[in-house]
XYZ file of C-alpha atoms in Angstrom:
663
model
C 8.279 -35.584 47.409
C 8.069 -37.188 43.937
C 7.647 -33.775 42.293
C 10.617 -32.328 44.219
C 12.722 -35.368 43.264
C 11.849 -34.842 39.560
C 12.815 -31.167 39.717
C 16.150 -32.070 41.337
C 16.720 -34.692 38.654
C 16.200 -32.129 35.897
C 18.431 -29.576 37.630
C 21.265 -32.118 37.842
C 20.824 -33.899 34.499
C 20.389 -30.928 32.149
C 23.724 -29.209 33.080
C 25.537 -32.591 32.696
C 24.076 -33.053 29.212
C 24.942 -29.458 28.278
C 28.570 -29.943 29.368
C 28.936 -33.174 27.378
C 27.402 -31.514 24.288
C 29.872 -28.625 24.610
C 32.805 -31.057 24.903
C 31.761 -33.095 21.853
C 31.136 -29.959 19.771
C 34.668 -28.750 20.594
C 36.135 -32.125 19.572
C 34.274 -32.024 16.229
C 35.591 -28.514 15.559
C 39.125 -29.700 16.411
C 38.856 -32.528 13.873
C 37.734 -30.049 11.200
C 41.073 -28.205 11.450
C 43.788 -29.967 9.365
C 46.530 -28.442 11.556
C 45.313 -30.553 14.481
C 45.586 -33.802 12.521
C 48.530 -36.076 11.768
C 47.410 -37.316 8.346
C 50.519 -39.407 7.943
C 49.474 -41.693 10.774
C 45.724 -41.399 10.596
C 43.802 -42.473 7.539
C 41.216 -40.096 6.077
C 38.548 -42.807 6.210
C 39.188 -43.341 9.911
C 38.854 -39.596 10.538
C 35.549 -39.478 8.678
C 34.323 -42.460 10.665
C 35.374 -40.822 13.929
C 33.710 -37.557 12.914
C 30.466 -39.356 12.033
C 30.570 -41.277 15.326
C 31.009 -38.066 17.330
C 28.223 -36.332 15.416
C 25.896 -39.273 16.033
C 26.694 -39.198 19.747
C 26.182 -35.424 19.763
C 22.756 -35.776 18.123
C 21.706 -38.418 20.649
C 22.727 -36.094 23.500
C 20.889 -33.134 21.930
C 17.761 -35.275 21.585
C 18.047 -36.375 25.205
C 18.467 -32.769 26.329
C 15.437 -31.637 24.293
C 13.302 -34.423 25.752
C 14.410 -33.582 29.303
C 13.508 -29.933 28.752
C 10.173 -30.668 27.093
C 9.300 -33.164 29.822
C 9.976 -30.623 32.551
C 8.330 -27.719 30.735
C 4.750 -26.468 30.781
C 5.346 -24.659 27.485
C 3.603 -25.675 24.287
C 5.750 -27.730 21.921
C 6.397 -26.445 18.418
C 5.866 -29.728 16.557
C 7.303 -28.424 13.290
C 10.426 -27.190 15.070
C 10.910 -30.556 16.822
C 10.573 -32.370 13.490
C 13.109 -29.995 11.950
C 15.543 -30.824 14.757
C 15.027 -34.559 14.222
C 15.444 -34.366 10.440
C 18.313 -31.878 10.750
C 20.194 -34.315 12.985
C 19.415 -37.246 10.646
C 20.694 -35.297 7.635
C 23.925 -34.302 9.409
C 24.593 -37.947 10.356
C 23.680 -39.282 6.911
C 25.682 -36.610 5.042
C 28.274 -35.171 7.466
C 30.303 -33.525 4.667
C 27.348 -31.546 3.258
C 27.562 -28.066 4.796
C 24.350 -26.036 5.290
C 22.114 -28.801 3.977
C 18.597 -27.462 3.204
C 15.947 -28.303 5.784
C 12.292 -28.127 4.733
C 9.535 -29.558 6.955
C 5.918 -28.468 6.407
C 2.439 -29.648 7.441
C 0.865 -31.930 4.831
C -2.149 -30.456 3.072
C -3.698 -33.863 2.361
C -4.245 -36.297 5.238
C -3.657 -39.352 3.023
C 0.003 -38.308 2.703
C 0.560 -38.110 6.451
C 0.745 -35.231 8.889
C 4.013 -33.499 7.940
C 6.408 -33.741 5.040
C 10.195 -33.342 4.755
C 11.164 -32.072 1.288
C 14.925 -31.754 1.782
C 16.076 -34.635 -0.448
C 15.439 -32.902 -3.798
C 17.265 -29.711 -2.794
C 20.148 -31.771 -1.369
C 20.431 -33.634 -4.691
C 20.742 -30.283 -6.479
C 23.497 -29.192 -4.068
C 25.416 -32.423 -4.656
C 24.958 -32.116 -8.416
C 26.568 -28.668 -8.274
C 29.571 -30.351 -6.591
C 29.792 -32.976 -9.335
C 28.016 -35.744 -7.380
C 24.999 -37.335 -9.058
C 22.690 -38.864 -6.441
C 19.057 -39.873 -6.808
C 16.844 -37.790 -4.404
C 14.955 -40.929 -3.425
C 18.213 -42.577 -2.321
C 18.953 -39.464 -0.236
C 15.499 -39.672 1.359
C 16.044 -43.348 2.207
C 19.391 -42.582 3.855
C 17.841 -39.742 5.891
C 15.043 -42.039 7.093
C 17.563 -44.725 8.084
C 19.267 -42.211 10.398
C 16.157 -40.993 12.202
C 16.523 -42.156 15.820
C 13.609 -43.443 17.884
C 11.669 -40.461 19.218
C 8.417 -39.544 20.903
C 6.895 -37.839 17.804
C 7.070 -40.044 14.738
C 4.924 -43.168 14.320
C 6.273 -43.967 10.852
C 7.659 -42.395 7.665
C 6.983 -43.104 3.995
C 8.973 -42.042 0.939
C 6.804 -40.820 -1.916
C 7.408 -39.545 -5.427
C 10.906 -38.265 -6.231
C 11.939 -38.118 -2.554
C 9.231 -36.634 -0.357
C 9.350 -38.026 3.186
C 5.831 -38.248 4.595
C 5.644 -38.206 8.389
C 2.883 -39.776 10.491
C 2.740 -38.553 14.089
C 2.043 -40.727 17.119
C -1.488 -40.263 18.450
C -0.241 -40.716 22.022
C 2.198 -37.818 21.511
C -0.519 -35.483 20.187
C -2.880 -36.538 22.983
C -0.188 -35.825 25.596
C 0.417 -32.327 24.176
C -3.322 -31.563 24.229
C -3.499 -32.644 27.875
C -0.521 -30.410 28.675
C -2.325 -27.500 26.979
C -5.500 -28.037 29.015
C -3.715 -28.541 32.339
C -1.203 -25.666 31.991
C -3.052 -23.272 29.693
C -1.719 -21.636 26.521
C 1.938 -21.136 27.368
C 4.462 -19.708 24.889
C 7.274 -21.948 23.590
C 10.510 -21.919 25.670
C 12.529 -18.718 25.272
C 16.301 -18.886 24.796
C 16.819 -15.289 25.928
C 14.487 -12.496 26.985
C 14.955 -9.506 24.680
C 14.155 -5.801 24.843
C 11.765 -5.021 21.982
C 10.757 -1.494 20.957
C 7.761 -1.002 18.676
C 7.258 2.468 17.152
C 3.640 2.746 15.965
C 0.531 4.919 15.559
C 2.489 8.233 15.413
C -0.175 10.866 14.645
C 0.671 14.576 14.375
C -0.177 16.983 17.184
C -2.851 19.542 16.261
C -4.267 17.201 13.630
C -6.984 14.631 14.282
C -6.285 10.960 13.807
C -7.629 9.829 10.452
C -8.059 6.518 8.659
C -4.384 6.662 7.612
C -3.413 6.098 11.266
C -5.711 3.077 11.588
C -3.344 0.463 10.180
C -0.253 1.601 12.091
C -2.200 1.649 15.362
C -3.854 -1.758 14.930
C -0.832 -3.572 13.466
C 1.581 -2.056 15.994
C -0.614 -3.041 18.949
C -0.801 -6.667 17.791
C 2.957 -6.837 17.172
C 3.455 -5.670 20.780
C 0.992 -8.268 22.110
C 2.794 -10.993 20.149
C 6.251 -10.207 21.534
C 4.864 -9.747 25.059
C 3.189 -13.163 24.955
C 6.386 -14.786 23.684
C 8.046 -13.435 26.845
C 10.023 -10.391 25.748
C 10.107 -6.964 27.392
C 8.224 -4.586 25.084
C 8.360 -0.783 25.003
C 5.430 0.655 23.002
C 6.342 4.074 21.626
C 4.141 6.730 20.031
C 6.560 8.891 17.991
C 4.128 11.800 17.565
C 4.901 14.842 15.443
C 5.037 17.429 18.241
C 7.773 19.797 17.040
C 8.514 21.973 14.042
C 7.557 25.129 12.148
C 3.801 24.499 12.351
C 3.877 25.119 16.113
C 4.973 28.708 15.597
C 1.918 29.170 13.411
C -0.383 27.535 15.969
C 1.020 29.499 18.927
C 0.699 32.822 17.081
C -2.936 32.009 16.287
C -3.533 30.956 19.912
C -2.165 34.286 21.162
C -4.556 36.200 18.883
C -7.649 34.112 19.505
C -7.177 33.476 23.254
C -4.903 36.287 24.555
C -5.474 35.194 28.190
C -4.346 31.588 27.490
C -1.664 31.790 30.211
C -4.271 32.232 32.950
C -7.411 30.645 31.457
C -7.322 27.320 29.588
C -8.440 28.067 26.015
C -11.661 26.329 24.908
C -10.290 24.788 21.706
C -13.180 22.532 20.780
C -12.190 21.580 17.248
C -8.425 21.409 16.901
C -8.675 20.488 13.214
C -10.594 23.698 12.503
C -8.111 25.644 14.653
C -5.234 24.208 12.594
C -6.934 25.091 9.293
C -7.551 28.681 10.450
C -3.918 29.175 11.456
C -2.663 27.589 8.220
C -4.815 29.922 6.121
C -3.454 32.952 7.970
C 0.113 31.617 7.580
C -0.393 31.308 3.810
C -2.288 34.622 3.316
C -0.897 37.101 5.892
C 2.764 38.038 5.569
C 2.871 39.755 8.976
C 1.365 36.686 10.677
C 3.896 34.467 8.893
C 6.823 36.533 10.253
C 5.389 36.374 13.761
C 4.910 32.601 13.424
C 8.624 32.169 12.643
C 9.485 34.337 15.669
C 7.285 32.064 17.798
C 9.243 29.039 16.541
C 12.506 30.672 17.673
C 11.019 31.485 21.101
C 9.689 27.911 21.423
C 13.037 26.370 20.473
C 14.792 28.595 23.007
C 12.341 27.146 25.586
C 10.687 30.415 26.602
C 8.283 29.366 29.436
C 5.230 31.184 27.988
C 5.724 29.550 24.609
C 6.354 26.134 26.167
C 3.031 26.509 28.009
C 1.234 27.381 24.752
C 2.839 24.366 23.084
C 1.779 22.091 25.972
C -1.806 23.375 25.790
C -2.023 22.478 22.107
C -0.408 19.081 22.711
C -2.816 18.300 25.573
C -5.885 18.985 23.419
C -4.514 16.558 20.827
C -3.636 13.927 23.415
C -7.196 13.956 24.734
C -8.534 13.339 21.223
C -5.996 10.589 20.530
C -6.900 8.882 23.811
C -10.564 8.566 22.788
C -9.459 6.454 19.818
C -6.982 4.439 21.906
C -9.658 3.730 24.535
C -12.054 2.399 21.878
C -9.420 0.141 20.329
C -7.803 -0.959 23.622
C -4.406 0.499 22.730
C -1.622 0.838 25.315
C 1.150 3.191 24.232
C 3.696 5.642 25.665
C 4.063 9.011 23.979
C 7.617 9.957 23.124
C 7.436 12.510 20.341
C 10.050 14.268 18.225
C 10.555 16.855 20.981
C 11.929 14.097 23.254
C 14.974 13.775 21.001
C 15.609 17.506 20.351
C 18.523 17.834 22.794
C 20.188 14.727 21.339
C 20.341 15.922 17.735
C 23.408 18.146 18.052
C 25.402 15.226 19.485
C 24.281 12.971 16.622
C 25.452 15.501 14.014
C 28.725 15.978 15.916
C 29.338 12.207 15.981
C 28.888 11.945 12.209
C 31.142 14.969 11.692
C 33.905 13.589 13.931
C 33.938 10.379 11.901
C 34.217 12.329 8.646
C 30.830 11.194 7.369
C 29.260 14.644 6.789
C 29.384 16.480 3.457
C 28.386 20.079 2.726
C 25.847 20.679 -0.036
C 24.693 24.276 -0.698
C 24.730 25.053 3.010
C 23.175 21.752 4.053
C 24.949 19.027 5.982
C 24.274 15.672 4.383
C 25.260 12.046 4.994
C 25.581 9.381 2.296
C 25.197 5.813 3.564
C 26.787 2.900 1.663
C 24.694 1.623 -1.232
C 22.261 4.558 -1.009
C 21.890 7.048 -3.864
C 19.963 9.613 -1.778
C 21.594 11.342 1.213
C 20.186 12.075 4.651
C 19.955 15.771 5.466
C 21.077 16.153 9.077
C 21.218 19.984 9.149
C 19.242 22.337 6.876
C 20.835 25.386 5.269
C 19.170 27.609 7.926
C 20.796 25.533 10.704
C 17.632 23.640 11.646
C 17.240 19.908 12.022
C 15.065 17.552 9.964
C 13.049 14.346 10.269
C 16.276 12.582 9.264
C 18.094 14.030 12.280
C 15.176 13.241 14.581
C 14.962 9.609 13.450
C 18.738 9.135 13.726
C 18.638 10.523 17.282
C 15.707 8.224 18.124
C 17.532 5.200 16.696
C 20.676 5.998 18.675
C 18.756 6.541 21.927
C 16.889 3.264 21.517
C 20.080 1.331 20.841
C 22.326 2.832 23.507
C 20.026 4.123 26.259
C 17.184 1.600 25.987
C 19.610 -1.180 24.944
C 17.061 -2.600 22.498
C 17.629 -5.987 20.896
C 14.758 -5.500 18.441
C 13.364 -2.227 17.041
C 10.291 -2.331 14.790
C 8.887 0.715 12.979
C 5.245 0.309 11.908
C 4.514 2.941 9.251
C 3.113 2.992 5.715
C 5.220 1.490 2.935
C 5.791 4.971 1.465
C 8.350 5.563 4.235
C 10.351 2.403 3.454
C 13.021 4.361 1.548
C 13.473 6.824 4.412
C 13.986 4.075 6.990
C 16.338 2.223 4.662
C 18.549 5.343 4.671
C 18.344 5.753 8.456
C 19.177 2.072 9.109
C 22.071 2.132 6.620
C 23.512 5.246 8.311
C 23.176 3.616 11.751
C 25.109 0.568 10.544
C 27.739 2.692 8.769
C 28.585 4.651 11.904
C 28.764 1.434 13.933
C 25.717 1.854 16.140
C 24.524 -1.696 15.496
C 25.249 -4.897 13.623
C 22.145 -6.256 11.814
C 23.346 -9.805 12.562
C 23.076 -9.036 16.285
C 20.329 -6.404 16.571
C 17.107 -6.626 14.584
C 16.044 -3.210 13.263
C 13.122 -3.501 10.864
C 10.489 -1.449 9.058
C 7.098 -3.206 9.040
C 5.477 -1.325 6.180
C 1.845 -1.524 5.117
C -0.379 -0.541 2.195
C -3.089 2.120 2.163
C -6.783 1.802 3.061
C -9.009 1.967 -0.026
C -12.710 2.694 -0.376
C -15.045 0.268 -2.136
C -14.342 2.196 -5.356
C -10.707 1.000 -4.952
C -9.508 4.584 -4.552
C -7.951 6.119 -1.437
C -10.541 6.051 1.349
C -12.209 9.501 1.546
C -15.494 11.069 2.624
C -18.045 11.992 -0.060
C -16.759 15.561 0.038
C -13.225 14.284 -0.609
C -11.880 14.871 2.913
C -9.799 12.329 4.834
C -12.019 10.147 7.031
C -11.677 10.969 10.743
C -10.868 7.838 12.706
C -13.344 8.659 15.467
C -16.144 9.025 12.890
C -15.203 5.634 11.468
C -15.412 3.991 14.901
C -18.800 5.586 15.624
C -20.124 4.344 12.284
C -18.854 0.868 13.189
C -20.809 0.973 16.471
C -24.003 2.014 14.674
C -23.714 -0.694 12.046
C -22.864 -3.445 14.525
C -25.947 -2.573 16.600
C -28.085 -2.708 13.447
C -26.633 -6.155 12.706
C -27.293 -7.424 16.248
C -30.900 -6.195 16.148
C -31.356 -7.756 12.717
C -30.377 -11.097 14.300
C -32.781 -10.465 17.196
C -30.032 -10.302 19.812
C -31.676 -7.281 21.479
C -34.555 -9.606 22.452
C -32.398 -12.118 24.355
C -29.494 -10.040 25.712
C -29.607 -7.616 28.640
C -28.842 -3.970 27.765
C -25.358 -4.393 29.257
C -24.715 -7.613 27.285
C -26.003 -5.961 24.104
C -23.619 -3.026 24.531
C -20.690 -5.412 25.162
C -21.591 -7.383 22.042
C -21.913 -4.143 20.035
C -18.421 -3.008 20.987
C -16.894 -6.478 20.532
C -18.340 -6.787 17.025
C -17.706 -3.184 15.913
C -14.113 -2.755 17.047
C -13.261 -6.427 16.556
C -14.458 -6.338 12.942
C -12.524 -3.155 12.152
C -9.328 -4.629 13.626
C -9.755 -8.044 12.070
C -10.557 -6.670 8.610
C -7.188 -4.911 8.705
C -5.130 -7.704 10.281
C -6.602 -10.493 8.114
C -5.098 -8.880 5.009
C -1.396 -9.132 4.223
C -0.163 -5.818 5.676
C 2.110 -5.235 2.670
C -0.907 -4.883 0.348
C -3.574 -2.187 0.135
C -6.982 -3.304 1.390
C -10.570 -2.284 0.700
C -12.523 -1.027 3.717
C -16.093 -2.343 3.640
C -18.401 -2.422 6.665
C -20.726 -4.842 4.844
C -17.950 -7.402 4.331
C -16.416 -7.098 7.775
C -19.788 -7.477 9.538
C -20.740 -10.531 7.465
C -20.930 -13.579 9.742
C -19.877 -15.888 6.894
C -16.296 -16.391 5.767
C -13.039 -15.241 7.324
C -14.376 -12.317 9.362
C -14.314 -11.340 13.030
C -18.114 -11.614 13.124
C -17.957 -15.275 12.058
C -15.129 -16.124 14.474
C -16.709 -14.328 17.436
C -20.016 -16.130 16.887
C -18.165 -19.464 16.440
C -16.239 -18.907 19.675
C -19.437 -18.065 21.572
C -21.061 -21.291 20.288
C -18.054 -23.416 21.341
C -18.083 -21.850 24.799
C -21.817 -22.593 25.140
C -21.430 -26.377 24.573
C -20.255 -27.136 28.111
C -22.825 -24.744 29.559
C -25.714 -26.422 27.680
C -24.437 -29.825 28.850
C -24.423 -28.541 32.469
C -20.703 -29.248 32.834
C -19.023 -27.003 35.376
C -15.565 -25.528 34.778
C -14.194 -27.506 37.754
C -15.369 -30.757 36.151
C -13.589 -29.860 32.906
C -10.379 -29.091 34.816
C -10.535 -32.438 36.622
C -11.243 -34.269 33.364
C -8.206 -32.622 31.742
C -5.991 -34.176 34.419
C -7.566 -37.644 34.400
C -9.179 -38.305 31.007
C -7.156 -39.443 27.987
C -8.018 -37.496 24.834
C -8.890 -40.123 22.233
C -8.158 -39.271 18.604
C -9.571 -42.289 16.780
C -12.076 -40.481 14.541
C -10.457 -38.731 11.554
C -12.118 -35.426 12.534
C -10.818 -35.717 16.117
C -7.328 -36.317 14.736
C -7.567 -33.409 12.288
C -8.751 -31.014 15.017
C -6.108 -32.169 17.522
C -3.283 -31.553 15.035
C -4.728 -28.169 14.034
C -4.863 -27.018 17.679
C -1.184 -27.913 18.162
C -0.026 -25.840 15.180
C -0.467 -22.658 17.245
C 3.235 -22.398 18.301
C 4.280 -22.760 14.634
C 2.016 -19.833 13.737
C 3.524 -17.725 16.528
C 7.077 -18.422 15.340
C 6.214 -17.503 11.749
C 4.723 -14.184 12.867
C 7.771 -13.372 15.005
C 9.951 -14.032 11.950
C 8.024 -12.060 9.312
C 5.621 -9.799 11.304
C 2.741 -10.847 9.014
C -0.275 -11.068 11.301
C -2.740 -12.324 8.691
C -1.133 -15.748 9.262
C -2.858 -15.886 12.662
C -6.200 -14.798 11.182
C -5.993 -17.518 8.519
C -5.121 -20.065 11.229
C -8.041 -19.050 13.491
C -10.438 -19.346 10.546
C -9.009 -22.789 9.710
C -9.337 -23.820 13.368
C -12.978 -22.665 13.504
C -13.922 -24.493 10.293
C -12.024 -27.634 11.379
C -13.930 -27.525 14.674
C -17.250 -27.291 12.800
C -16.315 -30.417 10.800
C -15.475 -32.195 14.056
C -18.664 -31.093 15.851
C -20.879 -32.116 12.920
C -19.320 -35.602 12.804
C -18.557 -36.395 16.454
C -21.205 -36.295 19.187
C -19.896 -34.448 22.235
C -23.185 -34.517 24.123
C -25.997 -36.994 23.467
C -29.530 -36.037 24.521
C -32.820 -37.858 24.808
C -34.867 -36.912 21.739
C -38.133 -36.744 23.659
C -37.095 -35.005 26.871
C -33.960 -33.172 25.720
C -32.143 -34.414 28.809
C -28.420 -35.157 28.603
C -27.920 -38.929 28.596
C -24.217 -39.161 27.692
C -21.203 -36.867 27.640
C -18.131 -37.871 25.631
C -15.676 -36.108 27.912
C -12.594 -36.420 25.686
C -14.522 -34.599 22.969
C -15.592 -31.935 25.427
C -11.878 -31.480 26.158
C -11.214 -30.989 22.432
C -13.927 -28.277 22.489
C -12.190 -26.643 25.454
C -8.736 -26.850 23.812
C -10.131 -25.192 20.681
C -11.697 -22.420 22.760
C -8.554 -21.616 24.771
C -6.439 -21.378 21.608
C -9.041 -19.150 19.924
C -9.205 -16.948 23.036
C -5.426 -16.474 23.013
C -5.490 -15.765 19.278
C -8.186 -13.126 19.829
C -6.102 -11.600 22.612
C -3.063 -11.272 20.317
C -5.237 -9.568 17.686
C -6.825 -7.256 20.274
C -10.324 -8.736 19.914
C -12.589 -8.973 22.969
C -15.003 -11.937 22.752
C -18.039 -11.930 25.039
C -19.808 -14.881 26.624
C -23.127 -14.188 24.886
C -23.792 -12.696 21.454
């Protein structure tokens, strides 16, 4: 009954608060408009006072609404965001005439200066100086602090230096959030609106094997999808494979010669890469074959059933090879190649023509987008379409048919210029407004060998991705045997550990680097169990998970303790770990904003090292030195162990890593 009463209370109170906030906001906007004011009868000072009073009331209502929502929510609280709201409201009350006042709240790097820091005062002083007002930043900081209302977060504030505001959090607040995490699990922050997100990634070419160049797109794209899915959005994962074009005429002609009965008997194409190289050599050397290849293209584009079947056979062989890689890396993706958009291209060209945006250039049809010096070629001089046309058709389909709110293209940085042209053309023709719809290219650098040159085999060939994964499995098994894990793990556990380490290390080595930069691929570094590597984190996670098991504490006992035991944070290492755990929602928000996944890797490494500091300083389980029997369990510390583990597990999940119970 009490729970039902609380739910009813929230259902009634929140709409009332929202209505009052809307009413006050409208009144403030009315007072901003001089036409609504009778300045002859109302003094300017009185108006300012009224405006400040309304804003103060509005901020109090917003705070009340936020507290009602957070109280009724199982979601994790973004502490940084809550502090920004508090300081933002204080700044607007203290300086109501300062439009777009800068808001900067960051975690403090040194514990002696508090937990967070607001650095807005200095930037505000610069803004005022530009308007001819000379104000000391420290005075600004003092006025901001004076207008901070009582709240559940802040224990106290201190002004330091030229105007830094150091913030000390309440231990009871942090403890309450940790309890919420343990009782409800790792829940994403509240979502204002569920969005449709499309991520275009991996994108290999049919008839060519996936190579190391596809590694980054595949791994980064998968993690971006996992991030947006966890946040609560609807995600469509698209594999924009190269499955159309002139090369298919060449491949079909070679198929007809090598396997003339392909229509009735499935051709045994074992090595598609070799098959492609053979057909390419004939295309370059044999004029008659080249002519026939072009004829095959025409027959394919006219959708001749026999040629469509040949094309499907070649595509299926490729798909099977791609799937082996995707299975190893745990990738979920829907294929929607260039061929999917073929029938849409004529309409795209027609739309640009009807709006007078197409120019003729030596038989080509080109489109210049505003601010771009290079045009898009939408129709070639021979009447064929291009990658430009295909990508425009894909963009249009995703915006209008899929009704996407966010579209992210994960490809190498070399394609940044191309996508800039495509996006600019889409905006020019009115397909989307970048202020409403987020369309973004998440570019990345190349994979380098340890010689800091483009990653190649010794013979100079591009490294096949499947060969790379097999080498990872071999090396991870060598590492496990070197540590003697084959002596204590069952064969099944050893194989699970081998795969977790091999594929986890390959993924993490990529994701832990800023995607914008090139990175050096080194099995030795990624398999090192020291430093910021998957090997270190996976071993650390396994050790944390083993603490409760070694103390003979059942999962049910931990769950009950989470509901009944207060998490004490008196020791400095307990406090440091508790705050670190609760920064997870801040990390998520940063990644959503900039799509830089190394932020999560850095955070997980910081969490693991902070936990080690805590575990070395704070006894969780005390044992008898003679017998080894457990004599005391500090349950609140066991709960900190559990909170660390559940955050690490969710972080691993977002990165596509699969930790195992024993390693």
